[in-house]
Amino acid sequence: MSLQLFKSDVLFTQRILAVSGYYKGPLNAKWTAAVDQAEFAFDADSDKLATELGTFDKRSERNIETLLPAAQRLARQFLNAASTFPYSVRIISGTRTYLEQDALFAIGRTTQLNKKPVTKAKGGQSNHNFSIAWDVGIFDTTGKYFTGATKKEEKAYSDLAGHIAKAVDGLEWGGNWSGFPDMPHYQVATDKSLKKIRTLFEEGKPFLP
Ligand SMILES: [Zn+2]
């Protein structure tokens, strides 16, 4: 069950349930009956979206379930559109709690020093922390994962973005970012800055159009 993933971070779960309109109680990191009920309603609506728009591979499903329902709808539309792309496409990353983002940020900096840093964002600095973003992986027919390291693989990621843009509205592609293009990254388009979204998320207020 979706948000059970974040049960160790109750405040984070409360915020997700509050910004999506399921929870009206205090943001106090306490798991109460009201939180439980909100989570139940969230899951029921997530199931409805799956019935309406179809289900996909297990990994994609696990990640989709971590998104706000409005983002789940777009993610399922995204995978439906991707089903006619020449390569296979999966959602390999979804929501991360602030703590999970901090752990990712630490890689190559203070932990796993044999690796290069994998993100520029600390907890609260990525749209993955607000339940509206996902990363995709492209795989060939043998199951080989495209890291994007070669020209051919990079082209596959940008071709996918073009393919998706024709079919799904309301998405922003990380490959279009000027400073640091992020080709596997997609998120719900909003009219707000990341800083504003962060404030609203932490206050439990809605921020999607
Ligand atoms: Zn991303």
CSV table of C-alpha atoms and ligand atoms in Angstrom, one decimal:
chain,number,residue,atom,x,y,z
A,1,MET,CA,0.0,0.0,0.0
A,2,SER,CA,1.3,3.3,-1.2
A,3,LEU,CA,2.1,5.7,1.5
A,4,GLN,CA,2.9,3.0,4.0
A,5,LEU,CA,6.3,3.5,2.4
A,6,PHE,CA,6.6,6.7,4.4
A,7,LYS,CA,5.1,5.4,7.6
A,8,SER,CA,8.5,5.9,9.3
A,9,ASP,CA,8.2,9.6,8.4
A,10,VAL,CA,4.7,10.5,9.7
A,11,LEU,CA,5.1,14.2,9.2
A,12,PHE,CA,6.0,13.7,5.6
A,13,THR,CA,3.0,11.4,5.1
A,14,GLN,CA,0.7,14.0,6.8
A,15,ARG,CA,1.9,16.7,4.5
A,16,ILE,CA,1.3,14.6,1.4
A,17,LEU,CA,-2.2,13.8,2.6
A,18,ALA,CA,-2.9,17.4,3.5
A,19,VAL,CA,-1.7,18.9,0.2
A,20,SER,CA,-3.8,16.4,-1.7
A,21,GLY,CA,-6.9,17.3,0.4
A,22,TYR,CA,-7.4,14.0,2.4
A,23,TYR,CA,-6.2,15.2,5.8
A,24,LYS,CA,-7.2,18.3,7.6
A,25,GLY,CA,-5.7,17.6,11.0
A,26,PRO,CA,-2.5,19.0,12.6
A,27,LEU,CA,0.9,18.4,11.0
A,28,ASN,CA,2.5,17.0,14.2
A,29,ALA,CA,4.1,13.8,13.2
A,30,LYS,CA,1.6,11.7,15.2
A,31,TRP,CA,0.0,8.7,13.5
A,32,THR,CA,-3.7,9.1,14.4
A,33,ALA,CA,-7.0,7.6,13.3
A,34,ALA,CA,-7.5,10.7,11.1
A,35,VAL,CA,-4.2,10.0,9.4
A,36,ASP,CA,-5.1,6.4,8.9
A,37,GLN,CA,-8.5,7.3,7.4
A,38,ALA,CA,-6.9,9.9,5.1
A,39,GLU,CA,-4.4,7.3,3.9
A,40,PHE,CA,-7.2,4.9,3.3
A,41,ALA,CA,-9.1,7.4,1.1
A,42,PHE,CA,-5.8,8.3,-0.7
A,43,ASP,CA,-5.2,4.6,-1.5
A,44,ALA,CA,-8.8,4.1,-2.6
A,45,ASP,CA,-8.5,7.0,-5.1
A,46,SER,CA,-5.1,5.7,-6.2
A,47,ASP,CA,-6.7,2.3,-7.0
A,48,LYS,CA,-9.5,4.1,-8.9
A,49,LEU,CA,-6.9,5.8,-11.1
A,50,ALA,CA,-5.2,2.5,-11.7
A,51,THR,CA,-8.5,0.9,-12.8
A,52,GLU,CA,-9.3,3.9,-15.0
A,53,LEU,CA,-5.9,4.3,-16.7
A,54,GLY,CA,-4.3,0.9,-16.5
A,55,THR,CA,-1.4,-0.7,-14.6
A,56,PHE,CA,2.2,-1.2,-15.5
A,57,ASP,CA,5.3,-3.1,-14.4
A,58,LYS,CA,5.9,-3.5,-10.7
A,59,ARG,CA,8.6,-1.0,-10.3
A,60,SER,CA,6.6,1.7,-12.1
A,61,GLU,CA,3.6,0.9,-9.9
A,62,ARG,CA,5.6,1.2,-6.7
A,63,ASN,CA,6.8,4.6,-7.7
A,64,ILE,CA,3.5,5.9,-9.1
A,65,GLU,CA,1.8,5.0,-5.8
A,66,THR,CA,4.1,7.5,-4.0
A,67,LEU,CA,2.8,10.5,-6.1
A,68,LEU,CA,0.0,12.9,-5.4
A,69,PRO,CA,-3.2,11.6,-7.2
A,70,ALA,CA,-3.0,14.4,-9.8
A,71,ALA,CA,0.6,13.3,-10.5
A,72,GLN,CA,-0.5,9.7,-10.6
A,73,ARG,CA,-3.0,10.5,-13.3
A,74,LEU,CA,-0.2,12.1,-15.4
A,75,ALA,CA,2.2,9.3,-14.7
A,76,ARG,CA,-0.3,6.7,-15.9
A,77,GLN,CA,-1.1,8.8,-19.0
A,78,PHE,CA,2.7,9.1,-19.5
A,79,LEU,CA,3.2,5.3,-19.4
A,80,ASN,CA,0.2,4.8,-21.7
A,81,ALA,CA,1.8,7.2,-24.2
A,82,ALA,CA,5.2,5.5,-23.7
A,83,SER,CA,3.8,2.1,-24.6
A,84,THR,CA,4.0,3.0,-28.3
A,85,PHE,CA,7.6,4.2,-28.0
A,86,PRO,CA,10.2,1.9,-29.7
A,87,TYR,CA,11.9,1.1,-26.3
A,88,SER,CA,10.5,0.0,-23.0
A,89,VAL,CA,10.0,2.8,-20.5
A,90,ARG,CA,9.6,2.4,-16.7
A,91,ILE,CA,9.3,4.9,-13.8
A,92,ILE,CA,12.3,4.1,-11.8
A,93,SER,CA,12.1,6.8,-9.1
A,94,GLY,CA,9.2,8.7,-7.5
A,95,THR,CA,8.8,10.5,-4.2
A,96,ARG,CA,11.7,10.8,-1.7
A,97,THR,CA,11.3,12.0,1.8
A,98,TYR,CA,13.6,14.8,2.9
A,99,LEU,CA,15.7,12.3,4.8
A,100,GLU,CA,15.9,10.0,1.7
A,101,GLN,CA,16.9,13.0,-0.4
A,102,ASP,CA,19.6,14.0,2.2
A,103,ALA,CA,21.0,10.4,2.0
A,104,LEU,CA,21.1,10.7,-1.8
A,105,PHE,CA,22.8,14.0,-1.5
A,106,ALA,CA,25.5,12.5,0.8
A,107,ILE,CA,26.5,9.9,-1.9
A,108,GLY,CA,29.9,10.9,-3.2
A,109,ARG,CA,30.2,13.7,-0.7
A,110,THR,CA,30.2,12.2,2.8
A,111,THR,CA,29.1,8.6,2.1
A,112,GLN,CA,30.1,6.1,-0.7
A,113,LEU,CA,33.1,8.2,-1.5
A,114,ASN,CA,34.0,5.9,-4.4
A,115,LYS,CA,31.0,7.3,-6.3
A,116,LYS,CA,30.3,10.7,-7.9
A,117,PRO,CA,27.6,12.9,-6.5
A,118,VAL,CA,24.2,11.9,-7.9
A,119,THR,CA,22.1,15.0,-7.1
A,120,LYS,CA,22.5,18.7,-6.4
A,121,ALA,CA,19.5,18.8,-4.2
A,122,LYS,CA,19.3,18.3,-0.4
A,123,GLY,CA,16.1,17.4,1.3
A,124,GLY,CA,13.4,20.0,0.5
A,125,GLN,CA,15.2,21.2,-2.7
A,126,SER,CA,13.9,18.7,-5.2
A,127,ASN,CA,10.4,18.3,-6.7
A,128,HIS,CA,10.8,14.6,-5.8
A,129,ASN,CA,10.3,15.7,-2.2
A,130,PHE,CA,6.8,17.1,-3.0
A,131,SER,CA,5.3,14.0,-4.6
A,132,ILE,CA,5.0,15.6,-8.1
A,133,ALA,CA,8.1,14.2,-9.9
A,134,TRP,CA,9.4,11.0,-11.4
A,135,ASP,CA,12.4,9.7,-13.2
A,136,VAL,CA,12.2,7.2,-16.1
A,137,GLY,CA,14.5,4.5,-17.3
A,138,ILE,CA,14.6,3.4,-20.9
A,139,PHE,CA,15.4,-0.2,-21.6
A,140,ASP,CA,16.1,-2.0,-24.9
A,141,THR,CA,14.5,-5.4,-25.9
A,142,THR,CA,17.2,-7.3,-24.1
A,143,GLY,CA,16.5,-5.4,-20.9
A,144,LYS,CA,19.6,-3.3,-21.1
A,145,TYR,CA,19.2,0.0,-19.2
A,146,PHE,CA,20.1,3.2,-21.1
A,147,THR,CA,22.2,5.3,-18.8
A,148,GLY,CA,22.2,8.1,-21.4
A,149,ALA,CA,26.0,7.9,-21.6
A,150,THR,CA,26.1,7.4,-25.3
A,151,LYS,CA,24.7,9.6,-28.1
A,152,LYS,CA,22.3,6.9,-29.1
A,153,GLU,CA,21.0,6.6,-25.5
A,154,GLU,CA,20.8,10.3,-25.0
A,155,LYS,CA,18.8,10.6,-28.2
A,156,ALA,CA,16.4,7.9,-26.9
A,157,TYR,CA,15.7,10.1,-23.9
A,158,SER,CA,15.0,13.2,-25.9
A,159,ASP,CA,13.0,11.3,-28.5
A,160,LEU,CA,10.8,10.0,-25.6
A,161,ALA,CA,10.2,13.5,-24.4
A,162,GLY,CA,9.0,14.5,-27.9
A,163,HIS,CA,6.8,11.4,-28.1
A,164,ILE,CA,5.2,12.1,-24.7
A,165,ALA,CA,4.7,15.9,-25.5
A,166,LYS,CA,2.4,14.9,-28.4
A,167,ALA,CA,0.2,12.9,-26.1
A,168,VAL,CA,0.2,14.3,-22.6
A,169,ASP,CA,-0.4,17.9,-21.4
A,170,GLY,CA,0.6,19.4,-18.1
A,171,LEU,CA,4.1,17.9,-17.8
A,172,GLU,CA,7.5,19.5,-17.5
A,173,TRP,CA,10.5,17.7,-18.8
A,174,GLY,CA,13.8,18.0,-17.0
A,175,GLY,CA,15.7,17.9,-20.3
A,176,ASN,CA,14.5,21.4,-21.1
A,177,TRP,CA,16.2,22.9,-18.1
A,178,SER,CA,18.9,25.3,-19.1
A,179,GLY,CA,21.5,25.0,-16.4
A,180,PHE,CA,21.4,21.3,-15.6
A,181,PRO,CA,19.3,19.3,-18.0
A,182,ASP,CA,17.9,16.2,-16.4
A,183,MET,CA,16.8,14.0,-19.2
A,184,PRO,CA,15.1,11.1,-17.2
A,185,HIS,CA,13.1,13.6,-15.1
A,186,TYR,CA,9.4,14.6,-15.5
A,187,GLN,CA,7.2,16.5,-13.2
A,188,VAL,CA,3.8,18.1,-13.0
A,189,ALA,CA,3.9,21.6,-14.5
A,190,THR,CA,3.1,24.2,-12.0
A,191,ASP,CA,3.1,28.0,-12.1
A,192,LYS,CA,5.1,28.2,-8.8
A,193,SER,CA,8.8,28.3,-7.9
A,194,LEU,CA,10.3,25.4,-6.1
A,195,LYS,CA,10.7,27.6,-3.0
A,196,LYS,CA,7.0,28.4,-3.1
A,197,ILE,CA,6.0,24.8,-3.5
A,198,ARG,CA,8.2,23.9,-0.6
A,199,THR,CA,6.5,26.4,1.7
A,200,LEU,CA,3.1,25.3,0.7
A,201,PHE,CA,4.0,21.6,1.0
A,202,GLU,CA,5.4,22.1,4.5
A,203,GLU,CA,2.2,24.0,5.5
A,204,GLY,CA,0.1,21.2,4.1
A,205,LYS,CA,-1.5,23.5,1.5
A,206,PRO,CA,-2.3,22.6,-2.1
A,207,PHE,CA,0.0,23.8,-4.8
A,208,LEU,CA,-1.1,22.1,-8.0
A,209,PRO,CA,-3.2,24.0,-10.5
B,1,ZN,ZN,14.2,13.5,-11.1
